[in-house]
Amino acid sequence: MGKILLVGINSQYVHTNLAIRYIKNYVENYSSLKLEIYESSINNQLSAILMDIFEKNPEKIIFSTYIWNKEFVFKLVKEIKKIMPDTAVILGGPEVSYLTAEIMNENSGIDFIIVGEGEKTTLEFLSKGIEDVKGVYYRKDGQIKFNGYQLPISDLDEVPFPYSEEELKNSKNKILYYESSRGCPFECSYCMSSLDKSVRYFSLDRVKEDLKKFLHAGITLIKFVDRTFNIDKRRYMNLWKFLLDNYREEVTFHFEISGDLFDEETIEFLEKVPKGFFQFEIGVQTINKKTMNAIKRENNLVKLKNNVLRIKDNIHLHLDLIAGLPYEDYDTFKDSFDYVYSLKPEMIQLGFLKVLKGTLIFGQVETYSYKFLNFPPYEVLSNEFISYGELTDLKKIETVLDYYYNSENYPKSIEYLLKNHYERSFDFYEDLARYYDSRGHFKVSHKQVSIFNHLYEFYVYKGFYDIEIFTEYLKYDYLTLGKPGSYPYWIESVKNKEKYNEILKKMHFKSIREGHNKTEFEKFKYNVISDEAKEVEILFIYNRKETKIQEY
């Protein structure tokens, strides 16, 4: 057999494709076949990827297909068939696992589609005659054939660890994905994972063995792709205690969790986890009771809030919202936004409903008058509860939210602005988005200093009082980011240079020049640290991880 090429087209360079690694190692472990991996990203030129694949001269190409790369892969397949007509093109992944025959009829360059779990099916597909294999759509006599679905792997420990020792050694600056379970017990109407309601687990011993490999290699960010990691308390506590026993300062483990499932014992444990070691993504999605019922996702909002506030000081938190859900109009979405904002996570991910084929909500399109994009990412355009114009406004709010909240660059200035001029957080971001729109700021890209300038100019435009105090908070946020090459026009520098040099002489720098390069010193007319109406001088000490502050 000629060369078999597994292709992963990722959304970003730092990402890795877990599926093709599982397939490669599974097939090679249980047969004499050898597979080669080729990875790129949607940000690279299609023509360059086409050339790379052509030069590898594969007999079979297997593409991993997702919502972010489907259109790219389909275009690539058409071009491959022009220059390599005899090469078999196989697709797999969630984006081709539903309405599969229709996809093949519309895309003649696709020879086969593997549906469902890929490891065992791919091995059989490459080893047997196609008519003896389940889980594969294929062409025969001008028709699309399918022999039924493959049963999922019952013992997941059969699936080898996806990463080689060499790859781990060379992936310290990449995001590596890992799973300790497959499936999800919940039935959220918008989610593909709800289709696999049973949950299968890798054994605890196997997972611990795998985690040791990540820790030993010094990988800085490992993202668990388990749909809800904290289902089984005995299991997740066992694994978290194991990770804590093997703590490494530079390593972060990311988990998708349900925030209202933790009991007091778990919260007390999480309060003691070293800061930055764990990162949680929590899907709040909405606080509207009617919406929660419609999407089959119930959150205990009181318990969720209590749990988040208890652990937020040492667990890095991402909280998710989804706009465009049933019964969630623009006004009720404001309530969901304010609820999440009040919890002060590190990131608020304001997402928009994707109407995915195969999900329950896809079958409710007529019920709720959904209009959505007919191509990836299948994002909602409107429904009977929210208009396209209102969703467009939320898109703009999402942008300024990323600039001024998720960046974590404006903690002091935004807090001051909200505390003194707005009753609810949503109103501020809505106001700021409208200001951006009126000035045409959404139509151009911005350097960091421009984003600071826009916030200052917004404050002036609104005519808010105490602009001198606000400017001091904004100056503090700006100087906290790193050694400035230059100051924005609204910063008045009033540093005492002689005092600055005397302070540096007492510090452990090789020279005054090195001290200047790694610090900044400024006088503030208002004490932005203690929030008092008195002057303060602040030394900003810059290092790789964070800026340290000393008052004088």
Tab-separated table of N, CA and C in Angstrom, residues 381-534:
chain	number	residue	atom	x	y	z
A	381	LEU	N	-28.815	34.094	12.616
A	381	LEU	CA	-29.015	35.447	12.092
A	381	LEU	C	-30.191	36.132	12.786
A	382	SER	N	-31.205	35.335	13.118
A	382	SER	CA	-32.362	35.860	13.854
A	382	SER	C	-33.255	34.689	14.247
A	383	ASN	N	-34.173	34.946	15.157
A	383	ASN	CA	-35.261	34.014	15.452
A	383	ASN	C	-36.456	34.849	15.903
A	384	GLU	N	-37.506	34.233	16.374
A	384	GLU	CA	-38.695	35.019	16.708
A	384	GLU	C	-38.514	35.881	17.955
A	385	PHE	N	-37.400	35.687	18.666
A	385	PHE	CA	-37.184	36.417	19.918
A	385	PHE	C	-36.164	37.545	19.778
A	386	ILE	N	-35.284	37.454	18.790
A	386	ILE	CA	-34.229	38.454	18.653
A	386	ILE	C	-33.956	38.687	17.166
A	387	SER	N	-33.777	39.947	16.805
A	387	SER	CA	-33.627	40.307	15.391
A	387	SER	C	-32.163	40.278	14.972
A	388	TYR	N	-31.957	40.314	13.668
A	388	TYR	CA	-30.587	40.373	13.133
A	388	TYR	C	-29.885	41.639	13.607
A	389	GLY	N	-30.616	42.764	13.638
A	389	GLY	CA	-30.016	44.014	14.097
A	389	GLY	C	-29.563	43.937	15.544
A	390	GLU	N	-30.373	43.295	16.377
A	390	GLU	CA	-30.003	43.161	17.796
A	390	GLU	C	-28.799	42.234	17.969
A	391	LEU	N	-28.747	41.158	17.183
A	391	LEU	CA	-27.578	40.274	17.244
A	391	LEU	C	-26.326	40.988	16.732
A	392	THR	N	-26.493	41.848	15.738
A	392	THR	CA	-25.367	42.650	15.251
A	392	THR	C	-24.863	43.581	16.346
A	393	ASP	N	-25.781	44.174	17.094
A	393	ASP	CA	-25.372	45.024	18.227
A	393	ASP	C	-24.578	44.208	19.253
A	394	LEU	N	-25.022	42.969	19.517
A	394	LEU	CA	-24.294	42.122	20.467
A	394	LEU	C	-22.918	41.741	19.928
A	395	LYS	N	-22.791	41.598	18.613
A	395	LYS	CA	-21.482	41.336	18.005
A	395	LYS	C	-20.521	42.481	18.300
A	396	LYS	N	-21.012	43.686	18.199
A	396	LYS	CA	-20.183	44.861	18.461
A	396	LYS	C	-19.820	44.939	19.938
A	397	ILE	N	-20.777	44.590	20.787
A	397	ILE	CA	-20.498	44.553	22.222
A	397	ILE	C	-19.449	43.487	22.521
A	398	GLU	N	-19.526	42.352	21.827
A	398	GLU	CA	-18.521	41.304	21.991
A	398	GLU	C	-17.121	41.840	21.700
A	399	THR	N	-16.994	42.667	20.670
A	399	THR	CA	-15.687	43.206	20.299
A	399	THR	C	-15.117	44.113	21.381
A	400	VAL	N	-15.926	45.061	21.879
A	400	VAL	CA	-15.407	45.958	22.919
A	400	VAL	C	-15.204	45.209	24.232
A	401	LEU	N	-15.996	44.168	24.471
A	401	LEU	CA	-15.790	43.332	25.654
A	401	LEU	C	-14.412	42.663	25.588
A	402	ASP	N	-14.049	42.171	24.415
A	402	ASP	CA	-12.724	41.571	24.244
A	402	ASP	C	-11.624	42.603	24.467
A	403	TYR	N	-11.813	43.800	23.938
A	403	TYR	CA	-10.808	44.863	24.091
A	403	TYR	C	-10.611	45.253	25.552
A	404	TYR	N	-11.722	45.492	26.242
A	404	TYR	CA	-11.639	46.178	27.529
A	404	TYR	C	-11.863	45.285	28.749
A	405	TYR	N	-12.342	44.070	28.531
A	405	TYR	CA	-12.493	43.155	29.675
A	405	TYR	C	-11.628	41.919	29.522
A	406	ASN	N	-11.818	41.177	28.458
A	406	ASN	CA	-11.100	39.909	28.295
A	406	ASN	C	-9.594	40.095	28.143
A	407	SER	N	-9.171	41.247	27.682
A	407	SER	CA	-7.730	41.513	27.579
A	407	SER	C	-7.078	41.613	28.952
A	408	GLU	N	-7.878	41.910	29.984
A	408	GLU	CA	-7.404	42.127	31.353
A	408	GLU	C	-6.412	43.289	31.437
A	409	ASN	N	-6.518	44.222	30.501
A	409	ASN	CA	-5.597	45.363	30.462
A	409	ASN	C	-6.152	46.615	31.140
A	410	TYR	N	-7.427	46.592	31.543
A	410	TYR	CA	-8.065	47.810	32.046
A	410	TYR	C	-8.786	47.603	33.381
A	411	PRO	N	-8.233	46.845	34.294
A	411	PRO	CA	-9.002	46.519	35.504
A	411	PRO	C	-9.357	47.733	36.351
A	412	LYS	N	-8.430	48.642	36.539
A	412	LYS	CA	-8.680	49.799	37.400
A	412	LYS	C	-9.605	50.813	36.730
A	413	SER	N	-9.330	51.130	35.479
A	413	SER	CA	-10.089	52.193	34.807
A	413	SER	C	-11.531	51.768	34.534
A	414	ILE	N	-11.744	50.523	34.105
A	414	ILE	CA	-13.119	50.068	33.844
A	414	ILE	C	-13.906	49.950	35.146
A	415	GLU	N	-13.246	49.473	36.197
A	415	GLU	CA	-13.924	49.371	37.492
A	415	GLU	C	-14.369	50.752	37.979
A	416	TYR	N	-13.489	51.739	37.829
A	416	TYR	CA	-13.839	53.100	38.250
A	416	TYR	C	-15.005	53.635	37.418
A	417	LEU	N	-14.952	53.404	36.118
A	417	LEU	CA	-15.981	53.906	35.215
A	417	LEU	C	-17.345	53.304	35.544
A	418	LEU	N	-17.370	52.001	35.756
A	418	LEU	CA	-18.634	51.328	36.068
A	418	LEU	C	-19.177	51.759	37.426
A	419	LYS	N	-18.299	51.828	38.388
A	419	LYS	CA	-18.719	52.159	39.757
A	419	LYS	C	-19.323	53.551	39.842
A	420	ASN	N	-18.816	54.468	39.051
A	420	ASN	CA	-19.213	55.866	39.192
A	420	ASN	C	-20.216	56.353	38.148
A	421	HIS	N	-20.389	55.599	37.055
A	421	HIS	CA	-21.212	56.153	35.979
A	421	HIS	C	-22.254	55.206	35.390
A	422	TYR	N	-22.285	53.955	35.834
A	422	TYR	CA	-23.245	53.018	35.263
A	422	TYR	C	-23.865	52.162	36.352
A	423	GLU	N	-25.178	51.909	36.223
A	423	GLU	CA	-25.862	51.050	37.171
A	423	GLU	C	-25.707	49.576	36.807
A	424	ARG	N	-25.514	49.285	35.504
A	424	ARG	CA	-25.348	47.896	35.087
A	424	ARG	C	-24.227	47.805	34.054
A	425	SER	N	-23.501	46.709	34.108
A	425	SER	CA	-22.329	46.542	33.258
A	425	SER	C	-22.692	46.513	31.777
A	426	PHE	N	-23.810	45.865	31.430
A	426	PHE	CA	-24.188	45.770	30.022
A	426	PHE	C	-24.328	47.149	29.403
A	427	ASP	N	-24.912	48.084	30.145
A	427	ASP	CA	-25.149	49.426	29.596
A	427	ASP	C	-23.850	50.109	29.199
A	428	PHE	N	-22.802	49.902	29.981
A	428	PHE	CA	-21.511	50.505	29.633
A	428	PHE	C	-20.985	49.947	28.317
A	429	TYR	N	-20.952	48.620	28.179
A	429	TYR	CA	-20.399	48.031	26.956
A	429	TYR	C	-21.275	48.341	25.742
A	430	GLU	N	-22.583	48.434	25.953
A	430	GLU	CA	-23.478	48.837	24.876
A	430	GLU	C	-23.181	50.275	24.465
A	431	ASP	N	-23.003	51.144	25.435
A	431	ASP	CA	-22.684	52.557	25.193
A	431	ASP	C	-21.355	52.689	24.442
A	432	LEU	N	-20.358	51.964	24.907
A	432	LEU	CA	-19.029	52.024	24.296
A	432	LEU	C	-19.065	51.495	22.863
A	433	ALA	N	-19.820	50.422	22.639
A	433	ALA	CA	-19.934	49.861	21.290
A	433	ALA	C	-20.590	50.863	20.341
A	434	ARG	N	-21.598	51.571	20.822
A	434	ARG	CA	-22.254	52.579	19.983
A	434	ARG	C	-21.305	53.730	19.678
A	435	TYR	N	-20.488	54.094	20.654
A	435	TYR	CA	-19.489	55.136	20.418
A	435	TYR	C	-18.484	54.684	19.358
A	436	TYR	N	-17.976	53.462	19.491
A	436	TYR	CA	-17.059	52.901	18.495
A	436	TYR	C	-17.694	52.931	17.101
A	437	ASP	N	-18.955	52.528	17.039
A	437	ASP	CA	-19.655	52.477	15.758
A	437	ASP	C	-19.768	53.874	15.149
A	438	SER	N	-20.113	54.852	15.968
A	438	SER	CA	-20.301	56.224	15.471
A	438	SER	C	-19.003	56.835	14.975
A	439	ARG	N	-17.876	56.362	15.475
A	439	ARG	CA	-16.561	56.899	15.075
A	439	ARG	C	-15.889	56.049	13.989
A	440	GLY	N	-16.532	54.950	13.598
A	440	GLY	CA	-15.945	54.094	12.581
A	440	GLY	C	-14.795	53.240	13.077
A	441	HIS	N	-14.679	53.085	14.394
A	441	HIS	CA	-13.536	52.347	14.964
A	441	HIS	C	-13.599	50.849	14.668
A	442	PHE	N	-14.791	50.301	14.445
A	442	PHE	CA	-14.893	48.865	14.174
A	442	PHE	C	-14.324	48.491	12.801
A	443	LYS	N	-14.163	49.472	11.945
A	443	LYS	CA	-13.757	49.197	10.566
A	443	LYS	C	-12.248	49.219	10.359
A	444	VAL	N	-11.515	49.524	11.406
A	444	VAL	CA	-10.049	49.550	11.299
A	444	VAL	C	-9.449	48.749	12.450
A	445	SER	N	-8.250	48.231	12.236
A	445	SER	CA	-7.549	47.521	13.319
A	445	SER	C	-6.864	48.544	14.210
A	446	HIS	N	-6.580	48.135	15.435
A	446	HIS	CA	-6.043	49.074	16.415
A	446	HIS	C	-4.825	48.499	17.140
A	447	LYS	N	-3.832	49.352	17.320
A	447	LYS	CA	-2.748	49.011	18.229
A	447	LYS	C	-3.239	49.271	19.658
A	448	GLN	N	-2.511	48.718	20.608
A	448	GLN	CA	-2.940	48.818	21.995
A	448	GLN	C	-3.112	50.263	22.445
A	449	VAL	N	-2.214	51.145	22.040
A	449	VAL	CA	-2.311	52.534	22.485
A	449	VAL	C	-3.579	53.188	21.940
A	450	SER	N	-4.023	52.780	20.742
A	450	SER	CA	-5.249	53.351	20.172
A	450	SER	C	-6.470	52.948	20.990
A	451	ILE	N	-6.469	51.706	21.490
A	451	ILE	CA	-7.599	51.232	22.293
A	451	ILE	C	-7.666	52.018	23.599
A	452	PHE	N	-6.512	52.335	24.179
A	452	PHE	CA	-6.477	53.211	25.355
A	452	PHE	C	-7.002	54.597	24.997
A	453	ASN	N	-6.537	55.132	23.878
A	453	ASN	CA	-6.972	56.466	23.458
A	453	ASN	C	-8.486	56.522	23.287
A	454	HIS	N	-9.060	55.488	22.696
A	454	HIS	CA	-10.512	55.473	22.457
A	454	HIS	C	-11.283	55.506	23.767
A	455	LEU	N	-10.785	54.816	24.789
A	455	LEU	CA	-11.494	54.818	26.073
A	455	LEU	C	-11.419	56.205	26.716
A	456	TYR	N	-10.258	56.829	26.631
A	456	TYR	CA	-10.115	58.193	27.156
A	456	TYR	C	-11.056	59.143	26.420
A	457	GLU	N	-11.086	59.032	25.105
A	457	GLU	CA	-11.925	59.923	24.288
A	457	GLU	C	-13.406	59.643	24.518
A	458	PHE	N	-13.762	58.388	24.782
A	458	PHE	CA	-15.143	58.047	25.121
A	458	PHE	C	-15.555	58.748	26.412
A	459	TYR	N	-14.675	58.749	27.400
A	459	TYR	CA	-14.956	59.391	28.687
A	459	TYR	C	-15.185	60.889	28.494
A	460	VAL	N	-14.334	61.506	27.667
A	460	VAL	CA	-14.487	62.933	27.369
A	460	VAL	C	-15.801	63.186	26.638
A	461	TYR	N	-16.097	62.335	25.651
A	461	TYR	CA	-17.323	62.463	24.861
A	461	TYR	C	-18.570	62.398	25.748
A	462	LYS	N	-18.545	61.504	26.748
A	462	LYS	CA	-19.703	61.356	27.633
A	462	LYS	C	-19.826	62.511	28.620
A	463	GLY	N	-18.777	63.296	28.777
A	463	GLY	CA	-18.805	64.421	29.704
A	463	GLY	C	-18.857	64.004	31.156
A	464	PHE	N	-18.308	62.838	31.464
A	464	PHE	CA	-18.315	62.360	32.846
A	464	PHE	C	-17.423	63.240	33.722
A	465	TYR	N	-17.835	63.365	34.970
A	465	TYR	CA	-17.050	64.185	35.898
A	465	TYR	C	-15.758	63.463	36.298
A	466	ASP	N	-14.887	64.182	36.976
A	466	ASP	CA	-13.646	63.627	37.532
A	466	ASP	C	-12.758	62.985	36.470
A	467	ILE	N	-12.628	63.641	35.339
A	467	ILE	CA	-11.775	63.051	34.293
A	467	ILE	C	-10.324	62.988	34.748
A	468	GLU	N	-9.916	63.916	35.645
A	468	GLU	CA	-8.530	63.884	36.141
A	468	GLU	C	-8.270	62.595	36.922
A	469	ILE	N	-9.259	62.175	37.719
A	469	ILE	CA	-9.104	60.938	38.488
A	469	ILE	C	-9.127	59.732	37.557
A	470	PHE	N	-10.090	59.713	36.617
A	470	PHE	CA	-10.176	58.595	35.676
A	470	PHE	C	-8.873	58.451	34.884
A	471	THR	N	-8.301	59.559	34.479
A	471	THR	CA	-7.058	59.513	33.706
A	471	THR	C	-5.928	58.883	34.512
A	472	GLU	N	-5.921	59.100	35.804
A	472	GLU	CA	-4.893	58.471	36.649
A	472	GLU	C	-5.068	56.950	36.696
A	473	TYR	N	-6.307	56.492	36.771
A	473	TYR	CA	-6.558	55.045	36.724
A	473	TYR	C	-6.147	54.467	35.368
A	474	LEU	N	-6.474	55.183	34.312
A	474	LEU	CA	-6.125	54.729	32.967
A	474	LEU	C	-4.610	54.713	32.786
A	475	LYS	N	-3.942	55.706	33.335
A	475	LYS	CA	-2.471	55.755	33.271
A	475	LYS	C	-1.865	54.564	34.004
A	476	TYR	N	-2.425	54.244	35.158
A	476	TYR	CA	-1.937	53.088	35.919
A	476	TYR	C	-2.081	51.808	35.103
A	477	ASP	N	-3.253	51.604	34.500
A	477	ASP	CA	-3.466	50.402	33.679
A	477	ASP	C	-2.466	50.353	32.521
A	478	TYR	N	-2.218	51.492	31.912
A	478	TYR	CA	-1.298	51.537	30.767
A	478	TYR	C	0.120	51.174	31.189
A	479	LEU	N	0.559	51.717	32.310
A	479	LEU	CA	1.934	51.468	32.764
A	479	LEU	C	2.101	50.061	33.331
A	480	THR	N	1.014	49.433	33.724
A	480	THR	CA	1.098	48.061	34.240
A	480	THR	C	1.394	47.057	33.128
A	481	LEU	N	1.058	47.386	31.893
A	481	LEU	CA	1.191	46.437	30.785
A	481	LEU	C	2.634	46.103	30.428
A	482	GLY	N	3.531	47.018	30.648
A	482	GLY	CA	4.927	46.778	30.272
A	482	GLY	C	5.630	48.102	30.068
A	483	LYS	N	6.934	48.055	29.915
A	483	LYS	CA	7.723	49.267	29.723
A	483	LYS	C	7.247	50.007	28.479
A	484	PRO	N	6.719	51.218	28.639
A	484	PRO	CA	6.189	51.929	27.471
A	484	PRO	C	7.304	52.503	26.604
A	485	GLY	N	7.157	52.354	25.288
A	485	GLY	CA	8.111	52.997	24.385
A	485	GLY	C	7.865	54.492	24.342
A	486	SER	N	6.586	54.859	24.439
A	486	SER	CA	6.200	56.274	24.493
A	486	SER	C	4.873	56.352	25.243
A	487	TYR	N	4.522	57.558	25.664
A	487	TYR	CA	3.272	57.760	26.404
A	487	TYR	C	2.175	58.259	25.468
A	488	PRO	N	0.927	57.820	25.689
A	488	PRO	CA	-0.191	58.423	24.952
A	488	PRO	C	-0.307	59.913	25.292
A	489	TYR	N	-0.982	60.648	24.428
A	489	TYR	CA	-1.025	62.103	24.571
A	489	TYR	C	-1.718	62.564	25.851
A	490	TRP	N	-2.581	61.714	26.428
A	490	TRP	CA	-3.348	62.131	27.602
A	490	TRP	C	-2.626	61.868	28.924
A	491	ILE	N	-1.450	61.233	28.865
A	491	ILE	CA	-0.679	60.987	30.094
A	491	ILE	C	0.270	62.149	30.341
A	492	GLU	N	0.171	62.712	31.523
A	492	GLU	CA	1.117	63.736	31.962
A	492	GLU	C	2.155	63.065	32.858
A	493	SER	N	3.391	63.009	32.373
A	493	SER	CA	4.456	62.363	33.142
A	493	SER	C	5.027	63.347	34.142
A	494	VAL	N	4.982	62.956	35.414
A	494	VAL	CA	5.479	63.846	36.475
A	494	VAL	C	6.448	63.092	37.381
A	495	LYS	N	7.246	62.235	36.790
A	495	LYS	CA	8.162	61.431	37.602
A	495	LYS	C	9.303	62.284	38.148
A	496	ASN	N	9.775	61.926	39.341
A	496	ASN	CA	10.959	62.533	39.963
A	496	ASN	C	12.163	61.689	39.522
A	497	LYS	N	12.903	62.171	38.525
A	497	LYS	CA	13.967	61.366	37.923
A	497	LYS	C	15.107	61.077	38.891
A	498	GLU	N	15.422	62.037	39.748
A	498	GLU	CA	16.504	61.809	40.720
A	498	GLU	C	16.124	60.723	41.715
A	499	LYS	N	14.892	60.781	42.191
A	499	LYS	CA	14.422	59.761	43.131
A	499	LYS	C	14.373	58.396	42.445
A	500	TYR	N	13.956	58.389	41.195
A	500	TYR	CA	13.894	57.164	40.401
A	500	TYR	C	15.268	56.506	40.338
A	501	ASN	N	16.288	57.279	40.027
A	501	ASN	CA	17.648	56.726	39.925
A	501	ASN	C	18.163	56.229	41.269
A	502	GLU	N	17.833	56.930	42.334
A	502	GLU	CA	18.268	56.501	43.666
A	502	GLU	C	17.626	55.164	44.043
A	503	ILE	N	16.364	54.998	43.688
A	503	ILE	CA	15.684	53.723	43.951
A	503	ILE	C	16.352	52.597	43.175
A	504	LEU	N	16.684	52.846	41.903
A	504	LEU	CA	17.290	51.818	41.059
A	504	LEU	C	18.663	51.408	41.567
A	505	LYS	N	19.409	52.343	42.142
A	505	LYS	CA	20.750	52.024	42.664
A	505	LYS	C	20.685	50.995	43.793
A	506	LYS	N	19.582	50.969	44.492
A	506	LYS	CA	19.435	50.055	45.624
A	506	LYS	C	18.869	48.699	45.213
A	507	MET	N	18.550	48.562	43.919
A	507	MET	CA	17.974	47.316	43.443
A	507	MET	C	19.051	46.463	42.775
A	508	HIS	N	18.717	45.227	42.463
A	508	HIS	CA	19.721	44.265	41.979
A	508	HIS	C	19.838	44.277	40.458
A	509	PHE	N	19.984	45.439	39.885
A	509	PHE	CA	20.225	45.542	38.455
A	509	PHE	C	21.717	45.710	38.196
A	510	LYS	N	22.172	45.244	37.041
A	510	LYS	CA	23.593	45.359	36.702
A	510	LYS	C	24.006	46.817	36.510
A	511	SER	N	23.055	47.636	36.071
A	511	SER	CA	23.332	49.042	35.814
A	511	SER	C	22.040	49.844	35.916
A	512	ILE	N	22.173	51.161	36.028
A	512	ILE	CA	21.007	52.033	36.031
A	512	ILE	C	20.244	51.897	34.718
A	513	ARG	N	20.995	51.725	33.629
A	513	ARG	CA	20.366	51.583	32.314
A	513	ARG	C	19.465	50.345	32.260
A	514	GLU	N	19.959	49.219	32.793
A	514	GLU	CA	19.140	48.008	32.830
A	514	GLU	C	17.904	48.242	33.697
A	515	GLY	N	18.083	48.968	34.804
A	515	GLY	CA	16.955	49.275	35.677
A	515	GLY	C	15.886	50.089	34.963
A	516	HIS	N	16.322	51.061	34.170
A	516	HIS	CA	15.362	51.861	33.408
A	516	HIS	C	14.617	51.013	32.390
A	517	ASN	N	15.313	50.053	31.790
A	517	ASN	CA	14.690	49.193	30.782
A	517	ASN	C	13.648	48.251	31.374
A	518	LYS	N	13.811	47.910	32.644
A	518	LYS	CA	12.944	46.921	33.262
A	518	LYS	C	11.964	47.501	34.285
A	519	THR	N	11.918	48.808	34.385
A	519	THR	CA	11.009	49.447	35.345
A	519	THR	C	10.453	50.746	34.756
A	520	GLU	N	9.474	51.310	35.459
A	520	GLU	CA	8.985	52.659	35.191
A	520	GLU	C	8.595	53.273	36.524
A	521	PHE	N	8.740	54.582	36.630
A	521	PHE	CA	8.450	55.278	37.886
A	521	PHE	C	7.591	56.493	37.566
A	522	GLU	N	6.481	56.630	38.289
A	522	GLU	CA	5.575	57.740	38.009
A	522	GLU	C	4.898	58.236	39.284
A	523	LYS	N	4.605	59.558	39.273
A	523	LYS	CA	3.807	60.144	40.340
A	523	LYS	C	2.356	60.205	39.880
A	524	PHE	N	1.439	59.866	40.805
A	524	PHE	CA	0.009	59.927	40.537
A	524	PHE	C	-0.626	60.958	41.474
A	525	LYS	N	-1.494	61.793	40.928
A	525	LYS	CA	-2.168	62.818	41.725
A	525	LYS	C	-3.235	62.214	42.638
A	526	TYR	N	-3.643	60.984	42.303
A	526	TYR	CA	-4.673	60.286	43.070
A	526	TYR	C	-4.164	58.874	43.322
A	527	ASN	N	-4.303	58.389	44.562
A	527	ASN	CA	-3.796	57.058	44.881
A	527	ASN	C	-4.740	56.009	44.308
A	528	VAL	N	-4.369	55.466	43.144
A	528	VAL	CA	-5.234	54.517	42.433
A	528	VAL	C	-5.169	53.118	43.035
A	529	ILE	N	-4.256	52.899	43.962
A	529	ILE	CA	-4.153	51.589	44.610
A	529	ILE	C	-5.093	51.517	45.812
A	530	SER	N	-5.062	52.554	46.633
A	530	SER	CA	-5.930	52.582	47.817
A	530	SER	C	-7.216	53.364	47.587
A	531	ASP	N	-7.375	53.939	46.402
A	531	ASP	CA	-8.557	54.738	46.047
A	531	ASP	C	-8.754	55.908	47.010
A	532	GLU	N	-7.662	56.639	47.231
A	532	GLU	CA	-7.702	57.789	48.136
A	532	GLU	C	-7.252	59.047	47.406
A	533	ALA	N	-7.812	60.173	47.829
A	533	ALA	CA	-7.484	61.458	47.209
A	533	ALA	C	-6.178	62.004	47.770
A	534	LYS	N	-5.080	61.329	47.474
A	534	LYS	CA	-3.755	61.810	47.862
A	534	LYS	C	-2.731	61.311	46.855
